[in-house]
XYZ file of C-alpha atoms in Angstrom:
407
model
C 28.347 -25.866 -1.483
C 25.265 -24.599 -3.280
C 23.070 -25.934 -0.496
C 25.184 -24.180 2.128
C 25.007 -20.879 0.241
C 21.243 -21.207 -0.099
C 20.969 -21.865 3.598
C 23.019 -18.732 4.328
C 20.848 -16.736 2.023
C 17.683 -17.806 3.781
C 19.229 -17.010 7.129
C 20.311 -13.567 5.978
C 16.815 -12.787 4.710
C 15.013 -13.912 7.848
C 14.262 -10.332 8.902
C 13.032 -9.269 5.474
C 9.307 -8.573 5.252
C 6.936 -8.253 2.325
C 3.898 -6.098 3.068
C 0.868 -6.506 0.834
C -1.361 -3.501 0.227
C -4.592 -3.503 -1.754
C -5.589 -0.015 -2.899
C -8.406 1.617 -4.843
C -7.904 3.465 -8.112
C -8.781 7.162 -8.032
C -7.646 7.839 -11.571
C -9.931 8.107 -14.584
C -7.385 6.773 -17.084
C -4.137 4.792 -17.212
C -2.287 8.111 -17.311
C -3.289 9.027 -13.759
C -3.941 5.609 -12.255
C -3.310 5.343 -8.539
C -0.795 2.631 -9.402
C 1.602 5.373 -10.510
C 1.196 7.183 -7.194
C 1.852 4.030 -5.183
C 4.772 2.899 -7.378
C 6.537 6.205 -6.803
C 5.814 6.247 -3.054
C 6.883 2.615 -2.538
C 10.090 3.065 -4.533
C 11.114 5.959 -2.290
C 10.181 4.059 0.877
C 11.977 0.837 -0.059
C 15.127 2.786 -0.905
C 15.405 3.811 2.758
C 14.108 0.492 4.139
C 16.095 -2.264 2.402
C 14.549 -5.043 4.493
C 10.973 -4.195 3.521
C 9.195 -4.884 0.242
C 5.762 -3.355 -0.321
C 3.633 -5.186 -2.872
C 0.718 -2.983 -4.035
C -2.269 -4.207 -6.029
C -4.677 -1.556 -7.342
C -8.307 -2.320 -8.205
C -11.132 -0.117 -9.443
C -13.649 1.149 -6.910
C -16.192 -1.168 -8.502
C -14.335 -4.244 -7.271
C -11.825 -3.359 -4.563
C -14.136 -3.994 -1.572
C -15.214 -7.364 -2.988
C -11.612 -8.350 -3.769
C -10.516 -7.636 -0.192
C -13.512 -9.492 1.245
C -12.656 -12.533 -0.876
C -9.046 -12.450 0.351
C -10.115 -12.198 3.984
C -12.728 -14.955 3.585
C -10.046 -17.192 2.039
C -7.755 -16.642 5.040
C -5.327 -14.561 2.962
C -5.896 -11.057 4.269
C -3.564 -8.339 2.957
C -1.501 -6.433 5.497
C -3.252 -3.220 4.483
C -6.335 -2.409 2.450
C -7.535 0.990 1.313
C -11.283 0.522 0.897
C -14.735 2.015 1.404
C -15.771 0.378 4.702
C -14.050 -1.112 7.708
C -16.603 -1.736 10.469
C -17.340 -5.396 9.649
C -13.650 -6.293 9.834
C -13.233 -4.367 13.093
C -16.241 -6.096 14.631
C -14.723 -9.463 13.689
C -11.464 -8.503 15.455
C -9.496 -8.693 12.193
C -7.989 -5.200 12.293
C -5.287 -3.533 14.333
C -6.401 -0.537 16.344
C -4.951 2.625 14.832
C -3.034 3.176 18.076
C -1.375 -0.237 17.605
C 0.288 0.752 14.341
C 0.655 4.513 13.886
C 3.034 6.691 15.852
C 1.365 9.131 18.239
C 2.135 12.288 16.172
C 0.682 10.751 12.996
C -2.402 9.443 14.759
C -2.978 12.854 16.351
C -2.663 14.621 12.983
C -5.916 13.261 11.517
C -8.738 15.783 11.082
C -10.870 15.118 14.160
C -14.200 14.630 12.341
C -12.608 11.980 10.144
C -10.772 10.260 12.986
C -14.037 10.049 14.927
C -15.789 8.576 11.888
C -13.141 5.827 11.899
C -14.253 4.535 15.293
C -16.263 1.486 16.255
C -17.608 1.782 19.811
C -15.135 4.504 20.661
C -12.012 2.753 19.292
C -10.460 3.899 16.006
C -9.832 1.155 13.446
C -10.341 3.074 10.214
C -7.653 5.514 9.103
C -9.120 8.181 6.803
C -7.227 8.132 3.530
C -8.998 10.600 1.265
C -11.925 12.923 1.834
C -14.224 15.343 0.100
C -17.182 17.551 0.885
C -20.101 18.815 -1.173
C -21.027 22.287 -2.393
C -23.850 23.578 -4.557
C -22.476 24.104 -8.069
C -24.298 26.550 -10.337
C -23.828 27.436 -14.002
C -22.806 31.106 -14.077
C -23.791 31.577 -17.719
C -27.316 30.228 -17.191
C -27.714 32.214 -13.978
C -26.601 35.458 -15.652
C -29.005 34.893 -18.546
C -31.894 34.452 -16.095
C -30.716 37.375 -13.895
C -30.190 35.182 -10.850
C -27.920 35.126 -7.819
C -26.937 31.875 -6.041
C -29.587 30.683 -3.551
C -29.064 30.632 0.196
C -32.401 29.056 1.202
C -34.623 26.287 -0.122
C -37.229 28.852 -1.170
C -34.634 30.762 -3.190
C -33.379 27.515 -4.760
C -36.922 26.705 -5.910
C -37.405 30.246 -7.254
C -34.123 30.076 -9.144
C -35.023 26.658 -10.524
C -38.395 28.028 -11.756
C -36.645 30.941 -13.490
C -34.138 28.552 -15.100
C -36.975 26.313 -16.295
C -38.681 29.339 -17.843
C -35.428 30.030 -19.730
C -35.526 26.522 -21.175
C -32.783 25.007 -18.997
C -32.965 21.219 -19.294
C -32.199 20.408 -15.628
C -32.943 23.464 -13.428
C -31.821 21.414 -10.399
C -30.393 17.946 -11.028
C -31.529 15.590 -8.238
C -29.706 12.239 -8.600
C -31.607 9.766 -6.425
C -30.859 6.810 -8.707
C -29.207 3.658 -7.465
C -25.593 4.747 -8.076
C -25.142 7.195 -5.198
C -28.544 8.180 -3.830
C -27.278 7.895 -0.267
C -25.021 10.926 -0.849
C -27.624 13.290 -2.323
C -30.037 12.152 0.367
C -27.676 12.901 3.245
C -26.840 16.366 1.892
C -30.535 17.254 1.773
C -31.259 15.709 5.192
C -28.449 17.745 6.757
C -29.691 20.920 5.089
C -33.091 20.260 6.704
C -31.583 19.863 10.173
C -31.730 16.073 10.155
C -29.483 13.206 9.123
C -29.200 9.434 9.183
C -28.251 9.202 12.860
C -29.294 12.165 14.969
C -28.380 10.149 18.071
C -25.230 8.123 18.593
C -27.092 4.950 19.476
C -29.597 4.546 16.653
C -30.707 5.473 13.133
C -33.224 8.306 12.787
C -34.116 8.022 9.107
C -37.822 8.742 9.636
C -37.369 11.740 11.931
C -39.764 14.668 11.617
C -37.020 16.800 10.049
C -36.195 14.157 7.439
C -39.842 13.647 6.470
C -40.319 17.406 6.123
C -37.240 17.574 3.880
C -38.539 14.913 1.503
C -42.044 16.358 1.548
C -40.524 19.640 0.337
C -38.443 17.916 -2.346
C -41.482 15.992 -3.617
C -43.942 18.903 -3.577
C -41.844 22.014 -4.199
C -39.099 20.767 -6.501
C -39.926 17.470 -8.230
C -43.708 18.021 -8.289
C -43.285 21.383 -9.982
C -41.169 19.951 -12.766
C -37.919 21.618 -11.670
C -35.614 18.574 -11.748
C -35.342 17.851 -15.458
C -36.445 15.223 -17.983
C -35.052 12.176 -16.149
C -37.012 11.264 -13.027
C -34.835 11.634 -9.894
C -35.231 7.950 -9.002
C -33.741 7.096 -12.417
C -31.018 9.787 -12.478
C -27.537 8.694 -11.389
C -24.812 10.980 -10.114
C -22.443 10.316 -13.040
C -25.159 11.253 -15.533
C -25.993 14.403 -13.556
C -22.322 15.444 -13.503
C -22.018 14.780 -17.244
C -25.108 16.913 -17.893
C -23.618 19.754 -15.824
C -20.361 19.532 -17.783
C -22.445 19.682 -20.984
C -24.047 22.950 -19.844
C -27.513 21.436 -19.359
C -27.804 21.825 -15.561
C -28.491 25.002 -13.618
C -27.639 23.661 -10.143
C -26.568 20.447 -8.438
C -24.603 19.161 -5.468
C -21.047 18.373 -6.472
C -17.661 17.353 -5.106
C -14.215 18.579 -6.224
C -13.845 16.264 -9.218
C -16.707 18.085 -10.938
C -14.576 21.235 -11.192
C -12.130 19.667 -13.619
C -14.853 17.981 -15.676
C -16.839 21.214 -16.043
C -13.801 23.403 -16.743
C -12.576 21.003 -19.425
C -15.861 21.546 -21.303
C -15.700 25.332 -20.908
C -18.550 25.588 -18.382
C -18.290 28.654 -16.135
C -19.456 27.708 -12.676
C -19.651 28.975 -9.128
C -19.848 27.105 -5.837
C -21.698 28.022 -2.631
C -22.683 26.163 0.543
C -25.825 24.077 0.209
C -28.929 26.187 0.916
C -30.947 25.300 4.005
C -34.446 26.035 5.282
C -33.598 29.515 6.570
C -30.057 30.098 5.264
C -26.887 28.302 4.147
C -26.526 24.824 5.622
C -24.269 24.804 8.651
C -23.327 21.133 8.288
C -22.030 19.795 4.979
C -21.814 16.183 3.907
C -18.313 14.757 4.158
C -17.064 11.538 2.625
C -13.954 9.586 3.563
C -12.302 6.430 2.284
C -10.410 4.206 4.684
C -7.030 2.598 5.182
C -7.111 -0.541 7.302
C -4.386 -2.727 8.824
C -5.173 -6.437 9.120
C -3.798 -8.470 12.029
C -3.527 -11.837 10.305
C 0.105 -11.583 9.171
C 1.343 -9.961 12.362
C 3.422 -7.161 10.813
C 2.230 -4.367 13.105
C 5.617 -2.686 13.464
C 6.460 -2.691 9.745
C 2.918 -1.713 8.747
C 3.007 1.165 11.198
C 6.339 2.430 9.928
C 5.124 2.323 6.315
C 1.827 4.044 7.142
C 3.655 6.769 9.077
C 5.424 7.434 5.776
C 2.174 7.270 3.762
C 0.644 9.895 6.047
C 3.585 12.292 5.935
C 2.617 15.835 4.974
C 4.293 15.593 1.566
C 2.635 12.331 0.568
C -0.832 13.380 1.742
C -0.529 16.621 -0.244
C 0.763 14.830 -3.337
C -2.186 12.446 -3.340
C -4.789 15.128 -2.594
C -3.514 17.404 -5.361
C -3.282 14.603 -7.913
C -6.930 13.620 -7.482
C -8.618 16.880 -6.358
C -9.334 15.480 -2.910
C -9.057 16.977 0.541
C -6.218 16.096 2.928
C -7.152 13.942 5.898
C -4.461 15.417 8.162
C -4.355 18.802 9.882
C -0.786 19.517 8.781
C -1.534 18.990 5.077
C -4.851 20.855 5.394
C -3.060 23.910 6.776
C -0.610 23.900 3.874
C -3.384 23.485 1.305
C -5.501 26.199 2.904
C -2.687 28.726 2.482
C -1.325 27.660 -0.927
C -2.327 29.640 -4.019
C -2.127 26.516 -6.175
C -4.913 24.966 -4.090
C -7.256 27.962 -4.126
C -9.929 26.057 -6.068
C -10.154 23.413 -3.318
C -10.339 25.921 -0.455
C -14.163 26.230 -0.454
C -14.400 22.464 0.027
C -11.639 22.536 2.632
C -13.533 25.189 4.592
C -16.516 22.825 4.791
C -14.514 19.903 6.191
C -14.509 20.929 9.876
C -18.292 21.387 9.596
C -18.940 18.119 7.810
C -20.799 14.973 8.804
C -19.925 11.617 7.271
C -21.972 8.493 6.737
C -22.358 6.366 9.901
C -19.580 4.056 8.690
C -18.711 2.962 12.202
C -21.967 0.965 12.316
C -21.501 -2.561 10.956
C -25.013 -2.345 9.488
C -24.264 0.749 7.393
C -23.200 -1.001 4.181
C -26.534 -2.838 3.977
C -28.548 0.202 5.084
C -26.811 2.288 2.416
C -27.681 -0.309 -0.224
C -31.351 -0.148 0.794
C -31.358 3.658 0.631
C -29.889 3.507 -2.882
C -32.631 1.135 -3.985
C -35.641 2.797 -2.381
C -35.235 6.479 -1.517
C -35.999 7.725 -5.030
C -39.538 6.380 -4.694
C -40.252 8.988 -2.024
C -40.336 11.830 -4.556
C -42.316 10.132 -7.343
C -45.835 11.384 -8.113
C -47.373 8.491 -6.153
C -44.621 8.429 -3.526
C -45.159 8.900 0.193
C -42.034 10.278 1.906
C -43.196 9.345 5.409
C -43.934 5.771 4.332
C -40.661 5.311 2.427
C -38.564 6.776 5.243
C -40.519 4.715 7.776
C -39.825 1.507 5.860
C -36.133 2.388 5.609
C -36.045 3.098 9.353
C -37.567 -0.309 10.107
C -35.070 -2.006 7.805
C -32.151 -0.079 9.341
C -33.211 -0.911 12.889
C -33.560 -4.597 12.034
C -30.153 -4.687 10.327
C -28.623 -2.753 13.239
C -29.861 -5.267 15.792
C -28.891 -8.203 13.600
C -25.325 -6.957 13.126
C -24.807 -5.768 16.664
C -24.735 -2.078 15.732
């Protein structure tokens, strides 16, 4: 009798599905771990979908990409992974196309710049999950003491930095070109100089005339004049620069939304303006997105799609964005946030999103190119550095990696 009952039980459960999701942790403590966000979302979803179980594992950003790679390499891919890069998996035909899983209204709701950044050779595989942009943060107290107004051009930024240095400010402009996140600071400056990593769709343009001129200016007019503080830019990491700003030791730096909370918690009064450019405020800001992916291995396209439609509902996108001071990746949630008083502090970043440019994440070579930029770009602004030579070497490396990986 027991065997018969067990057999019935198995038969009755034949349509039940367990979806496995690996996600990154955006929290900075156990109190606001992303696990809490996912637990709440999954509980609500499973309540209305009794045949579906969603098993979520959350890892820190330091290990989540490696954990997913190990799973895929072992032939045990999760159904979904929320990670930093997707192009390698797409190139290996391991991911569902976005159009294979999401409903048409949800797919169409993504902010267009982010949806486009999720494409490999014109087909979208990466679903943007969270995004942010950069603004120039400045310390209002230090600026008032020096009688300054926020800069709108490079020349004004250098003048302000000189005045701050004369007032004894430790880091007039903090320039983090250390190995932690040099690719971000670099791209913001390249864009402000009218360049970028890929000025054409088909190839890298790291050593373009505009990019060389940008790093020549940084080396000669900012770093060379002692305006970037006591830690050499090639040794200064982003986390240390943010901590110094929150401690009141930085006059200006590029920052993303999370810096607001850190600075406010230490009582630092700050303002935010678009990044200065050669002749005026930069028209293109740097945007960053993290990616949701759907792996084909387990064949749960329909169930994955239904769950992700729920994940990308207006309410859930807003809840996540507000919890972690990030920007919504959908138009519907962006419109709500843009009009809501409670989100007024994020509006300046939100305004930059339609004008933003992301890393070339659709290129399968980008992860390795980014790693090389992190290691080497800081050398361009050292006393003995040669921006044209460093950028030229990076261009050669990028081209070689691009050809080797098939783009």
